[in-house]
Every structure is written in structure tokens, then in C-alpha cells.
Short mmCIF file of C-alpha atoms in Angstrom, two decimals:
data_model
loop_
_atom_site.label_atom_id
_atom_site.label_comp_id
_atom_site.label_asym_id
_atom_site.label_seq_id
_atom_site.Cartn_x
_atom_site.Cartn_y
_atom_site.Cartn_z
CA UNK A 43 -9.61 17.18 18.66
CA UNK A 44 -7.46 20.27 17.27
CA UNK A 45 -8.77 21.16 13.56
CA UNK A 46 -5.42 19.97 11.86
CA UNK A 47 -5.51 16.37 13.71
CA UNK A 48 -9.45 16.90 11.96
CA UNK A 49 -7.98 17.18 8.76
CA UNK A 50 -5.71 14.37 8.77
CA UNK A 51 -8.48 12.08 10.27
CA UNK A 52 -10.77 12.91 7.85
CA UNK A 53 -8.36 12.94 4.52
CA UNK A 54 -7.09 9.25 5.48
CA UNK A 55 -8.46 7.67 3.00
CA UNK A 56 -7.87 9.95 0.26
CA UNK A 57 -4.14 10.06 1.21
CA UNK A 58 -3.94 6.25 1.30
CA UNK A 59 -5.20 6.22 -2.06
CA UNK A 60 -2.44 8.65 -3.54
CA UNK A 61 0.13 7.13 -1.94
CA UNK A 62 -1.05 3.46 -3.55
CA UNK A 63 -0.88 4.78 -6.55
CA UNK A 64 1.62 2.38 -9.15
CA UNK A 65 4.10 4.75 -10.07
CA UNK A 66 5.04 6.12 -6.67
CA UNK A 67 5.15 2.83 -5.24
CA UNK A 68 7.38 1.66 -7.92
CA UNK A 69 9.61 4.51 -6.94
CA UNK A 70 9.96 3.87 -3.51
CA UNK A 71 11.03 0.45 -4.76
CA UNK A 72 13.50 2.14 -6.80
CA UNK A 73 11.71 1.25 -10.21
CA UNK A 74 12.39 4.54 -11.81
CA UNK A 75 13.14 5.99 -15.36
CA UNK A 76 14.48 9.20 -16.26
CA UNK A 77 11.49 9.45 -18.67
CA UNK A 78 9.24 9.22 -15.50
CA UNK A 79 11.57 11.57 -13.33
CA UNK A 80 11.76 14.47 -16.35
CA UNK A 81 7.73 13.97 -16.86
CA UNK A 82 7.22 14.55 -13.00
CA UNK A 83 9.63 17.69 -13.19
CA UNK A 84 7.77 18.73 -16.06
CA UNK A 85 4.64 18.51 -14.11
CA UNK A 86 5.94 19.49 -11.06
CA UNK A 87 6.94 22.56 -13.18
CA UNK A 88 3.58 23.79 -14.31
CA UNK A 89 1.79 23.65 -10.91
CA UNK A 90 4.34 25.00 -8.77
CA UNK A 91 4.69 28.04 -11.09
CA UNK A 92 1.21 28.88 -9.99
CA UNK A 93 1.69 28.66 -6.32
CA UNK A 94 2.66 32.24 -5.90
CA UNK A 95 -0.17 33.57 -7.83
CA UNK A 96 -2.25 31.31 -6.26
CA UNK A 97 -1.45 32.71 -2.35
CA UNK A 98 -1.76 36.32 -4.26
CA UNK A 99 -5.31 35.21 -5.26
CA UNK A 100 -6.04 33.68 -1.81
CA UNK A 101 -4.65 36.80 0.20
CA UNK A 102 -6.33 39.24 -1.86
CA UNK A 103 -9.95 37.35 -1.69
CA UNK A 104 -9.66 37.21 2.18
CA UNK A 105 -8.77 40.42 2.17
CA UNK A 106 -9.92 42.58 5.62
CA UNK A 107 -12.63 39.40 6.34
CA UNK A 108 -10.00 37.63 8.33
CA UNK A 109 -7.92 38.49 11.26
CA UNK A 110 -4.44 40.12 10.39
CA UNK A 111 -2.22 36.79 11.85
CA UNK A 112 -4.15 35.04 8.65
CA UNK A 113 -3.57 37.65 6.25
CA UNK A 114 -0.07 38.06 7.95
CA UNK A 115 0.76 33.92 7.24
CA UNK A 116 -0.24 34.37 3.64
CA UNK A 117 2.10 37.08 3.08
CA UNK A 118 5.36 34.69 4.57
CA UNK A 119 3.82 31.82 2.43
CA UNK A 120 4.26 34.18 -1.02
CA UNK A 121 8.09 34.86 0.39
CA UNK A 122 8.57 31.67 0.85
CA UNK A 123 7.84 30.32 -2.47
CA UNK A 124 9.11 32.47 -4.53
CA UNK A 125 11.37 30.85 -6.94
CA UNK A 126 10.37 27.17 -6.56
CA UNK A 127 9.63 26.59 -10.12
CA UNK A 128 12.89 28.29 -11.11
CA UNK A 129 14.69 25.32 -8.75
CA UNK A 130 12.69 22.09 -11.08
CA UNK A 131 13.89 24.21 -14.16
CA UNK A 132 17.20 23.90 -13.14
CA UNK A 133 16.72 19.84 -12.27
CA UNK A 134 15.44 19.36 -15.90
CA UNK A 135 18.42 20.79 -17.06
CA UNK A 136 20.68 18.64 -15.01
CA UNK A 137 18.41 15.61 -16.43
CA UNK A 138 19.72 16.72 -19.67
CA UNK A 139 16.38 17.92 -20.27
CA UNK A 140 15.12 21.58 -22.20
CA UNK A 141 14.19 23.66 -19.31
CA UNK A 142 13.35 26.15 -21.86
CA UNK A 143 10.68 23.74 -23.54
CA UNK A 144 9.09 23.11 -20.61
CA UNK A 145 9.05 26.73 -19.11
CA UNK A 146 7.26 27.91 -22.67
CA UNK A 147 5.61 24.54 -23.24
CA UNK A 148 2.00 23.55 -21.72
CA UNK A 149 0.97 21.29 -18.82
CA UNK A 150 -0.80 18.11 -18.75
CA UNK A 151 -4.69 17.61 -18.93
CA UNK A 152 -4.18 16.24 -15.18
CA UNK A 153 -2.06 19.40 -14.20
CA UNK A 154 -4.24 22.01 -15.59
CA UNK A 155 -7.45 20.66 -14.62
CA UNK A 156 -5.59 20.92 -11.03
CA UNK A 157 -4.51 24.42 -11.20
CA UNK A 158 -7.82 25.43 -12.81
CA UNK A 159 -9.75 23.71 -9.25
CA UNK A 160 -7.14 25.59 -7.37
CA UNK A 161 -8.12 29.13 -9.10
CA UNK A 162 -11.97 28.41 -9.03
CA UNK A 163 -11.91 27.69 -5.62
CA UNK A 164 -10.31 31.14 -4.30
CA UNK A 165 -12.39 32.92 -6.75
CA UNK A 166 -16.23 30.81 -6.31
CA UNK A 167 -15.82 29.70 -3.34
CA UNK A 168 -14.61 29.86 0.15
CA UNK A 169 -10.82 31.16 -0.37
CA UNK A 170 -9.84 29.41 2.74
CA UNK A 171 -10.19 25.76 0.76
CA UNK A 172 -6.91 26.53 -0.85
CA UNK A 173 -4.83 25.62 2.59
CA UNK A 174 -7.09 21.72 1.01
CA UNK A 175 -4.09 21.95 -1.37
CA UNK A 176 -1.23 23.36 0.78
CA UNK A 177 -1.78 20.18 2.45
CA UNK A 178 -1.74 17.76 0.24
CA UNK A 179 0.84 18.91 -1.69
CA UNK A 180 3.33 20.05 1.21
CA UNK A 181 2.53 17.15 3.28
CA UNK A 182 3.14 14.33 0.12
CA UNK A 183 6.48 16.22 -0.01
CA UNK A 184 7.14 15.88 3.23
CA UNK A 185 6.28 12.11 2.99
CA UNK A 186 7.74 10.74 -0.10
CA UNK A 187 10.36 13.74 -1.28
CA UNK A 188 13.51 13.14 0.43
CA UNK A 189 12.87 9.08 0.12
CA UNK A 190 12.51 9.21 -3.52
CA UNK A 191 15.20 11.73 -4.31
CA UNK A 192 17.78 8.87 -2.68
CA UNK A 193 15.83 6.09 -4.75
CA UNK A 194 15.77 7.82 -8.25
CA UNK A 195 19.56 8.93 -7.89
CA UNK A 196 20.86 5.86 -6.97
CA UNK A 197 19.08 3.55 -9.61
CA UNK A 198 19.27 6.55 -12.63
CA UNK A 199 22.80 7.21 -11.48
CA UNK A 200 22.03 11.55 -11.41
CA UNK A 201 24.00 14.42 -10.50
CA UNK A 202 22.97 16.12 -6.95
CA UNK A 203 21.90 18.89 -9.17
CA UNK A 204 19.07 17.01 -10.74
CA UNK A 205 17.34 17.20 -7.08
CA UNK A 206 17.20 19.84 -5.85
CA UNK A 207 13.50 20.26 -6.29
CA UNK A 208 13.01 17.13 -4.32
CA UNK A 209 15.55 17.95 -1.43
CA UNK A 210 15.16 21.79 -1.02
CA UNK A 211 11.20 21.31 -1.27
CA UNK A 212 11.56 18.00 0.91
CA UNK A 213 13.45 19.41 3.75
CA UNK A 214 11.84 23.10 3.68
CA UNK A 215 8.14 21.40 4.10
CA UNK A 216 8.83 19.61 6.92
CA UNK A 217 9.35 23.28 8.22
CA UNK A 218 6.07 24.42 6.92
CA UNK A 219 4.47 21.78 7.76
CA UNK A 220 4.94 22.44 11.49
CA UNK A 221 3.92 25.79 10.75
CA UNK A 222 0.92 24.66 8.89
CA UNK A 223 -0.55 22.69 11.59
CA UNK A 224 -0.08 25.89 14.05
CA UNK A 225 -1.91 27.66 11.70
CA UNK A 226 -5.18 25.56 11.10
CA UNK A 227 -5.17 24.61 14.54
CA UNK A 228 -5.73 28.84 14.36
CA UNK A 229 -8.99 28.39 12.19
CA UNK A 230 -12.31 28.11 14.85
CA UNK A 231 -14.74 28.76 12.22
CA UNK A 232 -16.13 25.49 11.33
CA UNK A 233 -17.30 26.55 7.74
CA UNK A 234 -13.73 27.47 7.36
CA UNK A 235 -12.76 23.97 8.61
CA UNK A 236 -14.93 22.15 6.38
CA UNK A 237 -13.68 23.83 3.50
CA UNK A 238 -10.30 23.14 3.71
CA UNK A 239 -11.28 19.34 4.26
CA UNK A 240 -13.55 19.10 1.20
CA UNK A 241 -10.85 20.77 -0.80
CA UNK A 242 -7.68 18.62 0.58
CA UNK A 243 -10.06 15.49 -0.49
CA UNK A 244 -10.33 16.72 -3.76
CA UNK A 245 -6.65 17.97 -4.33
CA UNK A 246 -5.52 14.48 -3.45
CA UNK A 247 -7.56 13.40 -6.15
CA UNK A 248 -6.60 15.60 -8.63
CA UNK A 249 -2.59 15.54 -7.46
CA UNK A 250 -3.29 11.36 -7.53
CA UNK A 251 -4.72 12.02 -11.04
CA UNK A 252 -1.08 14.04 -12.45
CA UNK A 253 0.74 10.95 -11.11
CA UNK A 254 -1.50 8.65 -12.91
CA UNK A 255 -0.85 10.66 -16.34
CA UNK A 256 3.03 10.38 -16.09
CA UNK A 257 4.85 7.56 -18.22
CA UNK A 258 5.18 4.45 -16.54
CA UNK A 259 8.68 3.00 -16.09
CA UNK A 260 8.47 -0.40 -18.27
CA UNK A 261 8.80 -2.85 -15.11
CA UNK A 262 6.62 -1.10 -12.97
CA UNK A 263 3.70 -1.38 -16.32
CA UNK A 264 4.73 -4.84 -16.72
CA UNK A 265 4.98 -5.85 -13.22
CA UNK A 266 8.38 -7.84 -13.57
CA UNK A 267 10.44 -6.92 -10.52
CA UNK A 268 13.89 -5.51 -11.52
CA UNK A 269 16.87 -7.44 -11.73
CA UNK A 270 19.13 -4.79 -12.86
CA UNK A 271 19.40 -0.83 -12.66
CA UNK A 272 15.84 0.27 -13.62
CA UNK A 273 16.43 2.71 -15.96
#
């Protein structure tokens, strides 16, 4: 068994367990409200601002102790997600949301407590364990963006500029997804492996535990199924 077909065997139930969560099955029912979309941009917001940083952090702890097509990946991966956060600034906006509350405002407890896991893992522990959160949060993206874009539009009626967050980062993981599975499938050292898996269980708690702080739309709470435009 290649290490990434590993990973996904062994995260199962952790990934079940996000995806069950209320508030993102009630949006891929279409129960939405733009109070829940502008508190998951908001969120969205103050994690994905650190993912640059966080790939600095990784690349610099690895450092020479890996071979150069590792250090080499990391590199494309800072490229490459450069100006994310910029894009869900610009969806807020289109919400009719203050982009320029949430760039100087502060994240949730959920969100930080995140991050923070994200940072103490690169710096106490094995650096590697941070590819535990490329996964989870690339590969829910690549799962439930693009599907819940096309829900939340049609039942909150937004403009195409209000997703682009959801479609750019939808469409572009599928791409690094495939290149993430070349990658691990790259890793042979098993304390390596296991790393990555014990950090991809816990990110999928942690990203499960941001969904569970945002605002639940008022028939998804309630449980009434929608008879009208959830909004």
C-alpha cells in the first residue's frame, strides 16, 4: 500500500466525522445564510493568512535534513499560495461585508487554537506533520468547495464575485491534490509517515471544531427543512 492510500485509510474516520458535521451538511442541502457564509470567510480568512508563513516555517525547519525534491516542493507550495487570503477578502467584500474589519480583526477560539497546533508542530515536533494539515484542508476543498459554492449562490442569490475563494481554491486543489499524493507517496521514512497521519487526525479535528463555532443558519439549528430560499 503506497503511503498516501495509508493516509487516507487511516484518516477515514476522522474525515467522516468532519464531513457529518450539521452545518456543512445543511449546506450541501442548500440550508445556508449569509451570516454563516461571511463567518466561514471570516474564518477562512484568519487561517489561510498563515499558510504561507506556515510552509516558510516548515521549509526552514527541514532545512538540509531532507532531500532537495522535498525542500524543492515546499518552495512551489509558498508560490502557490501566495495571495489566497487576499482572494476571501475580496469575497467578504462582495458579501457586503468589511474586509477591512476582518483583515485587522481577530480569529475565532476554534481558528487560533488551529493555527497555534499548526506552528507548534513545525517548531516541537516533527516538521513533516504539517503535510497532516495540507491534507485535510486541501482535500475538504477539493470535496465540498466547488459543491457548496453552487449551493450557497443559488439559495443566497450572490454575485460570482462572492466565490471566488471557494472556486479558485476548489478547482486549484484538485491540482495539488494530485501533486500531493505524488509527493507522500515520495516519503519512505516511516516516522515521517506516522507523523503526517497523527497530525491529519488531529487537523480534522481542529478544522471540524472552526465549523462547529460558526453561526448556525436558523433551519439547520431548528431542524425544520426549508420551504423557501434559506436565507
Amino acid at each position: 500500500m503506497s503511503f498516501h492510500a495509508r493516509l487516507l485509510r487511516d484518516t477515514a474516520a476522522e474525515r467522516g466525522g468532519l464531513v457529518a458535521i450539521p452545518i456543512i451538511q445543511g449546506c450541501l442541502r442548500g440550508e445556508v445564510s449569509r451570516d454563516s457564509y461571511l463567518a466561514f470567510l471570516t474564518q477562512a480568512y484568519h487561517h489561510v493568512r498563515h499558510t504561507v508563513p506556515l510552509l516558510q516555517a516548515c521549509r526552514e525547519r527541514v532545512g538540509s535534513s531532507r532531500p532537495a525534491w522535498l525542500t524543492d516542493a515546499l518552495d512551489e507550495y509558498v508560490e502557490e499560495e501566495r495571495g489566497h487570503d487576499e482572494w476571501i477578502l475580496d469575497d467578504i467584500a462582495a458579501c457586503g461585508g468589511d474586509k477591512e474589519a476582518v483583515r485587522h480583526g481577530t480569529p475565532g477560539h476554534a481558528t487560533e487554537v488551529m493555527v497555534a497546533y499548526a506552528y507548534d508542530t513545525i517548531a516541537r515536533g516533527n516538521p513533516l506533520g504539517f503535510f497532516g494539515m495540507v491534507h485535510v484542508l486541501e482535500g475538504t476543498s477539493v470535496s465540498l468547495a466547488l459543491m457548496a459554492a453552487d449551493r450557497i449562490q443559488v439559495n443566497l442569490r450572490l454575485p460570482d464575485a462572492a466565490f471566488s475563494y471557494l472556486r479558485s481554491h476548489g478547482t486549484l486543489d484538485q491540482e495539488h491534490t494530485a501533486h500531493f499524493e505524488l509527493l507522500m507517496d515520495r516519503l519512505d521514512d516511516r516516522a515521517d509517515q506516522d507523523a503526517i497521519v497523527h497530525a491529519a487526525r488531529a487537523f480534522y479535528r481542529l478544522y471540524g471544531d472552526v465549523f462547529r463555532s460558526l453561526p448556525l443558519p436558523r433551519i439547520v439549528a431548528s431542524g425544520v427543512q426549508p420551504t423557501a430560499q434559506a436565507a
